[in-house]
PDB file of C-alpha atoms in Angstrom:
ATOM      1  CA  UNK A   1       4.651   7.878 -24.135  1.00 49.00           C
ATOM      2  CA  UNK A   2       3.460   9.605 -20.802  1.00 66.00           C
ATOM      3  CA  UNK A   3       4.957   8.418 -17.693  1.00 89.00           C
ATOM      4  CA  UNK A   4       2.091   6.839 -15.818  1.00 97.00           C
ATOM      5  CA  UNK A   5       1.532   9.326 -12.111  1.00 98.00           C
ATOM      6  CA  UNK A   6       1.293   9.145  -9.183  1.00 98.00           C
ATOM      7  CA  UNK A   7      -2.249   9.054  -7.714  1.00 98.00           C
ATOM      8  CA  UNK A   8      -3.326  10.694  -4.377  1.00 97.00           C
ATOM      9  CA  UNK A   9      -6.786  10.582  -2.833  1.00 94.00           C
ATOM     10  CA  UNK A  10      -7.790  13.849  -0.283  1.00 92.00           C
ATOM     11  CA  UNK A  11     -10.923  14.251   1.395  1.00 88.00           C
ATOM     12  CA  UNK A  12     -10.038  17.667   3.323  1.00 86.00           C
ATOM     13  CA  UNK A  13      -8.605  16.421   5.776  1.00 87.00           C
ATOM     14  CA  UNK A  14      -5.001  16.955   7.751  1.00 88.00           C
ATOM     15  CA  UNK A  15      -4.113  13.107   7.454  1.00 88.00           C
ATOM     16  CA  UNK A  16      -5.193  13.705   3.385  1.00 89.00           C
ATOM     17  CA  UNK A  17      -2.386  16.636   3.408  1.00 92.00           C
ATOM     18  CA  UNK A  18       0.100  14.003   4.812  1.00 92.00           C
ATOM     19  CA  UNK A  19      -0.667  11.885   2.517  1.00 93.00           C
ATOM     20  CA  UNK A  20      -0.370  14.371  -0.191  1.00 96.00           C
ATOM     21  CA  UNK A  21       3.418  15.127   0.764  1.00 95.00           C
ATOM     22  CA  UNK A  22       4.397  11.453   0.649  1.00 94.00           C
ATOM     23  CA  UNK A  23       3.057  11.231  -2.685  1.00 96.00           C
ATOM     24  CA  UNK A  24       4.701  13.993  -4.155  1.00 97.00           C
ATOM     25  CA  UNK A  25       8.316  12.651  -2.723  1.00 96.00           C
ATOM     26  CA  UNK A  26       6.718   9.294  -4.380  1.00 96.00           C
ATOM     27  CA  UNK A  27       6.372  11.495  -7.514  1.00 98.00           C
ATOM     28  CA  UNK A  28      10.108  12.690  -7.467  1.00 97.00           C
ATOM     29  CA  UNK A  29      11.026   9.407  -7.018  1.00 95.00           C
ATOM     30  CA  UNK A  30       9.473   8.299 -10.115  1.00 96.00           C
ATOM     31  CA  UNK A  31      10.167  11.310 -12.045  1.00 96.00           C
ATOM     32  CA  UNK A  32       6.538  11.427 -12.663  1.00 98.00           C
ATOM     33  CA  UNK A  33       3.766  14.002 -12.456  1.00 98.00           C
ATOM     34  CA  UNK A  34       1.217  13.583  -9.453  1.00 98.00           C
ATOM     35  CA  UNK A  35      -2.550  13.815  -9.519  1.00 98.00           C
ATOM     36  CA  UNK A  36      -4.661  14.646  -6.674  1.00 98.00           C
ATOM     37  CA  UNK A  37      -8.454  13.922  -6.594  1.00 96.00           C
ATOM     38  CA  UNK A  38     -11.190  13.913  -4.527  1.00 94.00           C
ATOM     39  CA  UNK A  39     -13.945  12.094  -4.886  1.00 91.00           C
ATOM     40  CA  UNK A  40     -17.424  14.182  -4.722  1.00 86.00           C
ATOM     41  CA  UNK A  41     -21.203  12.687  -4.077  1.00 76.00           C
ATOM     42  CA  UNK A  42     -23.787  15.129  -4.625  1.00 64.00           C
ATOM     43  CA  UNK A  43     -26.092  14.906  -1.113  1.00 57.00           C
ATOM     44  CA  UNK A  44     -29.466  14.425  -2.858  1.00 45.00           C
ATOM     45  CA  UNK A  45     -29.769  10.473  -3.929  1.00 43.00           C
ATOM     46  CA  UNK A  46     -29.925  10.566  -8.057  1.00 45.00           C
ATOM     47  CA  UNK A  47     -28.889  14.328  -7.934  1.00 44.00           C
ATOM     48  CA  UNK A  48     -26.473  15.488 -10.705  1.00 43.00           C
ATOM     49  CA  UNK A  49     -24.984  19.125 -11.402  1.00 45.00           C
ATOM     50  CA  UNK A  50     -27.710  21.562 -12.806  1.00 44.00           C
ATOM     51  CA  UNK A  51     -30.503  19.210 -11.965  1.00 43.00           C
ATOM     52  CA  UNK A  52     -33.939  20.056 -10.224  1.00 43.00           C
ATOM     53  CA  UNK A  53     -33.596  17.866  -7.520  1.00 42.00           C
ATOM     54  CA  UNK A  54     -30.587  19.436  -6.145  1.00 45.00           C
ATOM     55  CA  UNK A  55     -30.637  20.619  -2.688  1.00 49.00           C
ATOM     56  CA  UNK A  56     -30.020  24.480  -1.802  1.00 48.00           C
ATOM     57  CA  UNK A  57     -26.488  24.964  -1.051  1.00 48.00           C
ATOM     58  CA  UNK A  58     -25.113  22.263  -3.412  1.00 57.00           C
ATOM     59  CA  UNK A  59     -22.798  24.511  -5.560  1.00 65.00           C
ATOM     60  CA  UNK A  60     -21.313  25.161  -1.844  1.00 78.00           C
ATOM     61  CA  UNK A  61     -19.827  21.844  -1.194  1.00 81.00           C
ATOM     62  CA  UNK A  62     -18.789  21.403  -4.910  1.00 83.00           C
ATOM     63  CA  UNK A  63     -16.916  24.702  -3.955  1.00 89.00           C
ATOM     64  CA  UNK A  64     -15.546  23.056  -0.824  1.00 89.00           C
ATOM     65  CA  UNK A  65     -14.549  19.928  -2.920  1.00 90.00           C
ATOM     66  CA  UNK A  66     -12.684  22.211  -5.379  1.00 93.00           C
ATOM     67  CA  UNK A  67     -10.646  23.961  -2.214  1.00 93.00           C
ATOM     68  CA  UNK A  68      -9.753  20.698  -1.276  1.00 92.00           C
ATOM     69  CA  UNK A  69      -7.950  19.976  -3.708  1.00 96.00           C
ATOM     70  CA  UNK A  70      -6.543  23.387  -4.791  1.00 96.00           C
ATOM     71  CA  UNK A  71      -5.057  23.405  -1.082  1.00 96.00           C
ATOM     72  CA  UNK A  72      -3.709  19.577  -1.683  1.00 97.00           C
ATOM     73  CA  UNK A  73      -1.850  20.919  -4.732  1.00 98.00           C
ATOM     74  CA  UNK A  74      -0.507  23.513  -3.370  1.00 98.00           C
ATOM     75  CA  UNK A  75       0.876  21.775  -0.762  1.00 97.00           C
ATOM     76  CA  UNK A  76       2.688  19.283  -2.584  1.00 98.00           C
ATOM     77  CA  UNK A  77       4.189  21.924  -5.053  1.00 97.00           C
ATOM     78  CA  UNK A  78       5.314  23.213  -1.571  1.00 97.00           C
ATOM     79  CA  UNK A  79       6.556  19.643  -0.365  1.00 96.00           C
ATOM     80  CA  UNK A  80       7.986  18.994  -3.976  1.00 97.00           C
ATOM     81  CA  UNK A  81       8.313  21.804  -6.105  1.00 97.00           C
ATOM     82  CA  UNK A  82      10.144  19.949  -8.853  1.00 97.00           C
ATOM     83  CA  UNK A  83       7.071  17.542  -9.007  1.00 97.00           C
ATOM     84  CA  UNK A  84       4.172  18.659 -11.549  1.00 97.00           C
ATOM     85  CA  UNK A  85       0.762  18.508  -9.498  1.00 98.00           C
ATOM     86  CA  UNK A  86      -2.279  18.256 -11.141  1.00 97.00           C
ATOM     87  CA  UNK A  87      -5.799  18.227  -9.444  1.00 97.00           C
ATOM     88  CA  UNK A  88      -9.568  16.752 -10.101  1.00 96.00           C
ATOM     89  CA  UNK A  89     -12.604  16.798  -8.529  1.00 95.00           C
ATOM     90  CA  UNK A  90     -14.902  13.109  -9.897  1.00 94.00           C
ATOM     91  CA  UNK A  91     -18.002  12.874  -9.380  1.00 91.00           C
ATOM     92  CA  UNK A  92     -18.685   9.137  -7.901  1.00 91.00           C
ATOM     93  CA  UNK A  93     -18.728   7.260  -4.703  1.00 89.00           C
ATOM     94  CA  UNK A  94     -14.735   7.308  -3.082  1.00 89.00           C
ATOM     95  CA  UNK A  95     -13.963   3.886  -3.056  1.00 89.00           C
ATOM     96  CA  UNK A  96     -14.966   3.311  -6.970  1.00 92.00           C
ATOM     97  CA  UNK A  97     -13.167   6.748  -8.120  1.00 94.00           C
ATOM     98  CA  UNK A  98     -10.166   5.359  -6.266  1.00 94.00           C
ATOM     99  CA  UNK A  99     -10.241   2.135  -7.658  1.00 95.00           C
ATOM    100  CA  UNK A 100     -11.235   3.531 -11.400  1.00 96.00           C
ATOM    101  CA  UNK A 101      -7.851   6.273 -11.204  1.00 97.00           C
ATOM    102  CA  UNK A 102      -5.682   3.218 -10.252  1.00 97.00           C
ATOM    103  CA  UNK A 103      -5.893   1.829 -13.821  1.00 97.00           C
ATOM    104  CA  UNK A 104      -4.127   4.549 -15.137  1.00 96.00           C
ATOM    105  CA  UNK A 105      -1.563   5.149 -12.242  1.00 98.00           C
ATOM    106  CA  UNK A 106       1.808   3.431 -11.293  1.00 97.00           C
ATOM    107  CA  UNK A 107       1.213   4.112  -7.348  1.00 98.00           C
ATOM    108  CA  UNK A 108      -2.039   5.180  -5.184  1.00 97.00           C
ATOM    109  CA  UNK A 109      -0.964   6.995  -2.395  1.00 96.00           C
ATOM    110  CA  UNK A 110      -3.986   7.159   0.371  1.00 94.00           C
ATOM    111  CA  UNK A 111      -4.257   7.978   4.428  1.00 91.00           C
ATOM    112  CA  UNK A 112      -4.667   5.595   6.396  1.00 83.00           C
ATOM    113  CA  UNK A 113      -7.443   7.537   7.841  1.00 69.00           C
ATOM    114  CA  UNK A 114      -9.401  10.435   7.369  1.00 53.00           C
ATOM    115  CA  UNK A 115     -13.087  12.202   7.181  1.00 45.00           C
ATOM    116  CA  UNK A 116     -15.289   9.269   5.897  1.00 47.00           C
ATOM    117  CA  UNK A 117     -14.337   6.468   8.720  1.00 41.00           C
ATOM    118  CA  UNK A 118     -15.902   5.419  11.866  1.00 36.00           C
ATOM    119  CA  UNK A 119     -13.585   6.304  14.830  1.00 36.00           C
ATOM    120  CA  UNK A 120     -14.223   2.721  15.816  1.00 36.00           C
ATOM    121  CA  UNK A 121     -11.515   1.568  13.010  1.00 37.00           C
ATOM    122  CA  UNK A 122      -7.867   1.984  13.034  1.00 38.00           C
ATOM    123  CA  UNK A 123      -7.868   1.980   9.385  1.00 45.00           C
ATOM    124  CA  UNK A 124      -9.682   3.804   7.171  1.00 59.00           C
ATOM    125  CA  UNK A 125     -11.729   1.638   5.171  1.00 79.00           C
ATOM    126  CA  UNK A 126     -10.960   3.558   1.879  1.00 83.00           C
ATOM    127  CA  UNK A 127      -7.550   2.149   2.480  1.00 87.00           C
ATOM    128  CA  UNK A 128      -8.796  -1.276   2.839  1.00 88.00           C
ATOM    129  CA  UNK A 129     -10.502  -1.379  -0.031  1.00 89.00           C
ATOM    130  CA  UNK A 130      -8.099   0.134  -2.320  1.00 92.00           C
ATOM    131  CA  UNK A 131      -5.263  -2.018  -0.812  1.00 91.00           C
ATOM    132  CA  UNK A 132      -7.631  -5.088  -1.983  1.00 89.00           C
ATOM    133  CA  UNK A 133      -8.908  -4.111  -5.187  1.00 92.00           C
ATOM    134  CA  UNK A 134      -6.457  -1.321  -7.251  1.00 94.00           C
ATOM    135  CA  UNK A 135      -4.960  -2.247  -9.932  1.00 95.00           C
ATOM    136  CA  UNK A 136      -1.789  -0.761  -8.902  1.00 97.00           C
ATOM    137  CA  UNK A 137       0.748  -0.904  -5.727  1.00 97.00           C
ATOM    138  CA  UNK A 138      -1.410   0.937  -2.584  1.00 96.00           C
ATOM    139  CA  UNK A 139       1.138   3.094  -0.329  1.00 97.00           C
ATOM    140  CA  UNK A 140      -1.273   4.023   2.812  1.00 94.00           C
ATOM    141  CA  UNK A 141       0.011   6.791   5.290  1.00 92.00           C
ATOM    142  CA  UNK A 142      -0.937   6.119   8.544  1.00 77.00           C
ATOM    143  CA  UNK A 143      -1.372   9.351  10.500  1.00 65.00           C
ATOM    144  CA  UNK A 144       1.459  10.410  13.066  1.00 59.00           C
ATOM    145  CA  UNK A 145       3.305   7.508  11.873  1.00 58.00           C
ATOM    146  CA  UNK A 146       6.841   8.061  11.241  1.00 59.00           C
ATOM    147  CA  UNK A 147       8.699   8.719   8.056  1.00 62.00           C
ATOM    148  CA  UNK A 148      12.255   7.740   8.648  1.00 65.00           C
ATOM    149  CA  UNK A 149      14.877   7.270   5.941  1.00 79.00           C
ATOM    150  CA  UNK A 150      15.429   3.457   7.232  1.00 92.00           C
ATOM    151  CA  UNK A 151      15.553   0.748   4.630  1.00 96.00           C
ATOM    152  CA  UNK A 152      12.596  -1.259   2.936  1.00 97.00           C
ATOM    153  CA  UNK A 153      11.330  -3.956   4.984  1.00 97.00           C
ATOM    154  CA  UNK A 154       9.877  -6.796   3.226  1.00 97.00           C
ATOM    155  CA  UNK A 155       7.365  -9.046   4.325  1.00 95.00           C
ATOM    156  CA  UNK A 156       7.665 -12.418   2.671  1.00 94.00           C
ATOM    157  CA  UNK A 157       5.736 -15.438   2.847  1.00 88.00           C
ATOM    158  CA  UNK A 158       7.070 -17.542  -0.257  1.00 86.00           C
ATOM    159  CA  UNK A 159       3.715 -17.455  -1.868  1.00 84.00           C
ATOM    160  CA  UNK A 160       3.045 -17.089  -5.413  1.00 84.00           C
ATOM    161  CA  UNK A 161       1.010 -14.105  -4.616  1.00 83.00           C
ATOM    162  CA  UNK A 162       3.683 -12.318  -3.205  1.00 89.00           C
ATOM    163  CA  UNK A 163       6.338 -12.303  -6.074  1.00 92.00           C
ATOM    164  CA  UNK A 164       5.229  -9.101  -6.791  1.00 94.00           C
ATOM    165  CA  UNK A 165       5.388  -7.641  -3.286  1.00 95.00           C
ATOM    166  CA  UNK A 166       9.406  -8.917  -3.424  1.00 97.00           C
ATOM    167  CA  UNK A 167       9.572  -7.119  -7.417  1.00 97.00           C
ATOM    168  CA  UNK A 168       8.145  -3.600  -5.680  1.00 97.00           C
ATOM    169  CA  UNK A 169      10.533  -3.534  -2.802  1.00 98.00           C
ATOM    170  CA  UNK A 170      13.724  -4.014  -4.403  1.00 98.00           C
ATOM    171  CA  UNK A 171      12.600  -1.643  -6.833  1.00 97.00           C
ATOM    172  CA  UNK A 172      11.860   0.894  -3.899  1.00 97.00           C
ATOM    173  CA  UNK A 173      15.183  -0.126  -2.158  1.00 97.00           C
ATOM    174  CA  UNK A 174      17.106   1.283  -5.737  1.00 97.00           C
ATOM    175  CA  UNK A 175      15.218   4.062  -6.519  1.00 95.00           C
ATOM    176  CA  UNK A 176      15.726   5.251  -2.491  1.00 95.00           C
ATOM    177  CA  UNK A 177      19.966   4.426  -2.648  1.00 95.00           C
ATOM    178  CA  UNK A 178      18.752   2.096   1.031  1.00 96.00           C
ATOM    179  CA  UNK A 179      19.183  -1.276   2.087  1.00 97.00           C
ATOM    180  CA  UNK A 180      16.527  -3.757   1.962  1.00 98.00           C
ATOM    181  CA  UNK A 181      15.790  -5.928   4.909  1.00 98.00           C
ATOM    182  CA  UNK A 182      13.666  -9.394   3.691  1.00 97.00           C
ATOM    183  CA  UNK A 183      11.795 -10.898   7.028  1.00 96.00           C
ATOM    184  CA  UNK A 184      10.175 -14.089   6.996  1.00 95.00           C
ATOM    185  CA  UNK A 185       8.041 -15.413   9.586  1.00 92.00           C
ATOM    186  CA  UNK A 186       6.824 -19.233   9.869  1.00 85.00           C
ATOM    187  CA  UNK A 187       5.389 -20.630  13.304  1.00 78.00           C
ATOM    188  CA  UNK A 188       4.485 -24.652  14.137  1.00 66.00           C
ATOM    189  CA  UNK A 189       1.396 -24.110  11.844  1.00 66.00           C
ATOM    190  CA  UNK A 190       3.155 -22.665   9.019  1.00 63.00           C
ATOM    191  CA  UNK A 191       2.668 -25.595   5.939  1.00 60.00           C
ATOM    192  CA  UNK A 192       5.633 -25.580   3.374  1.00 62.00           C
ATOM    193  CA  UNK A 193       4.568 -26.436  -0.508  1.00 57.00           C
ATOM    194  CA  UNK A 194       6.739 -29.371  -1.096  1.00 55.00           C
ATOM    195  CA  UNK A 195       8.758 -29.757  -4.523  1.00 54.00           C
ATOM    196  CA  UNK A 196       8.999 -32.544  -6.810  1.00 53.00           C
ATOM    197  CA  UNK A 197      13.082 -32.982  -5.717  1.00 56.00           C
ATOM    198  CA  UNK A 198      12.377 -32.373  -1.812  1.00 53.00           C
ATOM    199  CA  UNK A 199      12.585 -36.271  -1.118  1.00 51.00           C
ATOM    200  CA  UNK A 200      11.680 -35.803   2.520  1.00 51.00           C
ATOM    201  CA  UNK A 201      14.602 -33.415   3.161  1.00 51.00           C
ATOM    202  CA  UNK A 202      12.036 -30.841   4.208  1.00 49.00           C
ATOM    203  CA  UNK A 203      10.806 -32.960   7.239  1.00 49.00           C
ATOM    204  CA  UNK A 204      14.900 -34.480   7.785  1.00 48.00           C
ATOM    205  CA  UNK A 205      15.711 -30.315   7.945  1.00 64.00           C
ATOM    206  CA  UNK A 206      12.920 -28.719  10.129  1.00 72.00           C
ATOM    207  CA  UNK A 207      11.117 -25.799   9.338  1.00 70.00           C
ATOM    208  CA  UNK A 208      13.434 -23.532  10.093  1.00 79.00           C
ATOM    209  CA  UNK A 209      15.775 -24.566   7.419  1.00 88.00           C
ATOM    210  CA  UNK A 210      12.484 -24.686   5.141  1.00 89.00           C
ATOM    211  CA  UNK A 211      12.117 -20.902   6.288  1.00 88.00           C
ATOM    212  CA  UNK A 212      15.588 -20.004   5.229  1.00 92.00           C
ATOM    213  CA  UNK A 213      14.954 -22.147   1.867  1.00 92.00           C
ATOM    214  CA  UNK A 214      11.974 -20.397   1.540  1.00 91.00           C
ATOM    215  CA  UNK A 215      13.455 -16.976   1.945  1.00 94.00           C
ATOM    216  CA  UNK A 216      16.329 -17.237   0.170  1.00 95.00           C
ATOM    217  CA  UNK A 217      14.598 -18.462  -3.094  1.00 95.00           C
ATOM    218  CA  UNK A 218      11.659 -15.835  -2.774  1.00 95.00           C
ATOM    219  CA  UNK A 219      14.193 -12.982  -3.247  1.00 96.00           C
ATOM    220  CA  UNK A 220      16.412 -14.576  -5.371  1.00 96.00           C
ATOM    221  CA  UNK A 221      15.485 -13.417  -8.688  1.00 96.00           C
ATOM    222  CA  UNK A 222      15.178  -9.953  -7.192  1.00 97.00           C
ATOM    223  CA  UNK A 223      18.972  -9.765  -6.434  1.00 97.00           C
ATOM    224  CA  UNK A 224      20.442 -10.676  -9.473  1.00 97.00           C
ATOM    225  CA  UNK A 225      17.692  -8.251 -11.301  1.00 97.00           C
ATOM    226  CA  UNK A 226      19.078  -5.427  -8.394  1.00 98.00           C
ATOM    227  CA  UNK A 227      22.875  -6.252  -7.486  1.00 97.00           C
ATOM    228  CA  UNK A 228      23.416  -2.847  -5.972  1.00 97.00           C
ATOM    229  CA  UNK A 229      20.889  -3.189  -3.183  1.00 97.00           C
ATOM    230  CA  UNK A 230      22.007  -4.598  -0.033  1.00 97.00           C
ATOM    231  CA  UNK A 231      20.336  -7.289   1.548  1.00 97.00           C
ATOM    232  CA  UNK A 232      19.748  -8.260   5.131  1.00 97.00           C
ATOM    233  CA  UNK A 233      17.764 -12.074   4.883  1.00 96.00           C
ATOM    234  CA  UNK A 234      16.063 -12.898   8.092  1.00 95.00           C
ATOM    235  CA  UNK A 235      13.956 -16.044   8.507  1.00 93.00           C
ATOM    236  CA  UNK A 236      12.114 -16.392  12.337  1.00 93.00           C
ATOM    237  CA  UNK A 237      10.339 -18.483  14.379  1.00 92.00           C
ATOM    238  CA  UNK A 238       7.286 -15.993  15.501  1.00 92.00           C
ATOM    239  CA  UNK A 239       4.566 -14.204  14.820  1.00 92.00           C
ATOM    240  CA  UNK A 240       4.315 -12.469  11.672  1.00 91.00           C
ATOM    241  CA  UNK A 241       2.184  -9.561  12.662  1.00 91.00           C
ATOM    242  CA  UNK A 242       3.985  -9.095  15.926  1.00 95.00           C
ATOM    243  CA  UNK A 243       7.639  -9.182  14.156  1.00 95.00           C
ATOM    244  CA  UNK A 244       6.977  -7.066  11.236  1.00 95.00           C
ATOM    245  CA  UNK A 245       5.126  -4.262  13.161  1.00 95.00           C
ATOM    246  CA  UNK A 246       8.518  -4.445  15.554  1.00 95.00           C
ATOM    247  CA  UNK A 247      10.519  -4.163  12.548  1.00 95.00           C
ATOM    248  CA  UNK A 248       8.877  -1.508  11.194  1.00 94.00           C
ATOM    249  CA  UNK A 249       9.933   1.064  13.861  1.00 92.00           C
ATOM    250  CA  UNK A 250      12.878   1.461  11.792  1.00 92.00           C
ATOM    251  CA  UNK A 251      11.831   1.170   8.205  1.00 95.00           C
ATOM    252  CA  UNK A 252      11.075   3.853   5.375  1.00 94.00           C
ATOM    253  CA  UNK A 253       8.836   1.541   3.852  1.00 96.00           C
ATOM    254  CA  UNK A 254       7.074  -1.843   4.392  1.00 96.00           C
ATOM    255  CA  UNK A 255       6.154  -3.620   1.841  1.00 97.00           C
ATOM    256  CA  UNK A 256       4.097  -6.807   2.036  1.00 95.00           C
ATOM    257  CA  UNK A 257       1.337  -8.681  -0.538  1.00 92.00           C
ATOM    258  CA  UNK A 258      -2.562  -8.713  -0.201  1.00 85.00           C
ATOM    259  CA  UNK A 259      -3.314 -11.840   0.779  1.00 68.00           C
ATOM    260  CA  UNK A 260      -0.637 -14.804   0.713  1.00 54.00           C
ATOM    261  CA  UNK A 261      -0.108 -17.916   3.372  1.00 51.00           C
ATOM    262  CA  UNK A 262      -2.867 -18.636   5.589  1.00 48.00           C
ATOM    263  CA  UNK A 263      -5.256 -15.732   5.030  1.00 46.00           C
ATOM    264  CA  UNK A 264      -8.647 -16.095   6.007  1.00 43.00           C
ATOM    265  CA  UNK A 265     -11.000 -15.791   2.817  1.00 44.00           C
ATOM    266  CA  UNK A 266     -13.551 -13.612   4.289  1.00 44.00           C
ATOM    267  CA  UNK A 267     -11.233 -10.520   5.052  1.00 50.00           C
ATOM    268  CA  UNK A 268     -10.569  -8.062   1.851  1.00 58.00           C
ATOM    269  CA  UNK A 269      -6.760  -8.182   2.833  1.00 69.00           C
ATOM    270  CA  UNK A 270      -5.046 -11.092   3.980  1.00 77.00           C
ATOM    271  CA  UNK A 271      -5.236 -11.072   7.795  1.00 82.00           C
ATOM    272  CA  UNK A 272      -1.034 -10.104   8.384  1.00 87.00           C
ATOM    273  CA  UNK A 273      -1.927  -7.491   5.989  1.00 88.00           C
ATOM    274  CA  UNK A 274      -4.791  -6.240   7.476  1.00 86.00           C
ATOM    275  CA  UNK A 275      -2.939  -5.686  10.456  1.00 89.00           C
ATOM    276  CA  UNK A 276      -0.017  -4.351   9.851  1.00 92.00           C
ATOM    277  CA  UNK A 277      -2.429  -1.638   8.052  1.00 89.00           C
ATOM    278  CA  UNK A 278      -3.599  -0.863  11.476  1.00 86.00           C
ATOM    279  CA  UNK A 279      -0.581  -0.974  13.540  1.00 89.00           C
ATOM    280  CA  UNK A 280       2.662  -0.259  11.084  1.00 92.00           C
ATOM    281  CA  UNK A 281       4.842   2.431  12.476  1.00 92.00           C
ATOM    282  CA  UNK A 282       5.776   3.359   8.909  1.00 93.00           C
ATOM    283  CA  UNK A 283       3.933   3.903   5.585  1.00 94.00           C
ATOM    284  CA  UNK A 284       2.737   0.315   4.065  1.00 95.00           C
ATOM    285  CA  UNK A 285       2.615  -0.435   0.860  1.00 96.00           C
ATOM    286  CA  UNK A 286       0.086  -3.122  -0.154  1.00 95.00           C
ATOM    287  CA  UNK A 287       1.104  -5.285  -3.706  1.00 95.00           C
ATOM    288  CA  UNK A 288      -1.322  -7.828  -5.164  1.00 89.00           C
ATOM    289  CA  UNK A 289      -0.206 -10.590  -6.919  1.00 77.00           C
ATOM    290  CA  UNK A 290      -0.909 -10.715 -10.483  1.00 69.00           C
ATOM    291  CA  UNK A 291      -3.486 -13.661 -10.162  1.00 57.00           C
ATOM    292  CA  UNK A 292      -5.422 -11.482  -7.930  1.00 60.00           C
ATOM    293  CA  UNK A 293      -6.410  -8.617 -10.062  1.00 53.00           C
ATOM    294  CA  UNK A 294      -9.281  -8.233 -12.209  1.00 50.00           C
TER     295      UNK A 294
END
């Protein structure tokens, strides 16, 4: 059976080539082939190739698509040349193409920004949307962030949601030969599920022992299934989008859920998500839980 690829989205631009070279080291990773596609709208509304209400000049920017992608190819073969690179131009609005190629892919590797978003955003909202709806782990590249060989930093909030976020990173953590570094953040308004055996130790304790309780049991699984990774367990007092983005200075990877512990339900992405989207000094990679796909 075919090893599932890696899947980039390029638009063109020089924050879409970044992105390109991250996924091909993804790629390597993996041992996987990479695919590279661009998603192409023809300009006249219910236009397709060949038909008579196409505007003069079309055929041009179906060209310009195609270069896109030839020169996002060729410079991951150039980043990667071990990695096979594949490339497609599909005809559809971005976001659904994106969304669509995630089905068949075991990463989607996207810029943070690039030609289609308002300058007014930090992050692109292709990235946004893919984070919250692919059917796949999301890496997004932010453009000049840094790429440092630093361990995985995990963000977890000892939700259900985020068991999957926890699975990813220690994964990552192997496959890279780097540490892992687990942060937890609760605050006076953080609001600890309570077990059947707690018996009022969890108010007797404080919520700082609840955070290290917390911590310690989300990645617990995750370091018996990985006993070669080495972990650094750090439950704080804080706030979350203010510590991880701090933590992420030296990180080669954050990894963090879609939505988990307090988000607010009118945001695509869980609001600590959201953020650290816009303000993560290394590339983010955005893991739904499995009761959020469909």
């Amino acid at each position: 059976m075919e090893t599932a690829p890696v899947v980039v989205g390029v638009d063109g631009s020089a924050a879409g080539l970044d992105a390109v070279a991250v996924a091909a080291r993804e790629a390597k990773l993996r041992g996987c082939g990479l695919r590279v596609v661009h998603a192409f709208l023809w300009p006249a509304f219910g236009a397709y190739p060949g038909s008579a209400s196409m505007l003069p000049g079309d055929t041009g920017l179906r060209e310009e698509a195609e270069k896109a992608v030839a020169d996002a190819v060729a410079h991951a073969r150039r980043a990667e040349p071990s990695v096979t690179a594949h490339g497609a131009v599909v005809t559809g609005e971005v976001m659904q193409v994106l969304v669509e190629e995630t089905r068949t892919a075991q990463l989607a590797v996207v810029a943070g920004r690039g030609l289609g978003t308002f300058v007014r955003l930090l992050v692109g909202s292709t990235a946004v949307h893919l984070s919250a709806y692919g059917h796949c782990p999301v890496l997004v590249v932010r453009a000049g962030g840094r790429h440092p060989g630093g361990p995985v930093l995990l963000a977890v909030d000892g939700s259900p949601a985020g068991a999957g976020a926890v699975d990813f990173a220690f994964a990552e953590a192997a496959r890279r030969d780097v540490g892992l570094v687990a942060l937890h953040v609760w605050s006076a308004w953080t609001r600890y599920s309570r077990r059947p055996d707690d018996s009022g130790r969890a108010a007797a304790d404080g919520p700082a022992a609840e955070g290290d309780r917390v911590l310690a049991e989300a990645v617990a699984g995750a370091e018996k299934t990985y006993p070669g990774v080495r972990v650094e367990r750090t439950a704080v007092e804080g706030s979350a989008r203010e510590l991880l983005i701090e933590a992420s200075r030296d990180a080669g990877l954050l990894v963090t859920g879609a939505r988990g512990r307090g988000g607010f339900t009118g945001l695509l992405l869980g609001s600590v998500s959201h953020a650290l989207l816009q303000h993560a000094h290394c590339p983010v990679a955005v893991v739904r839980g499995a009761g959020e796909h469909t």
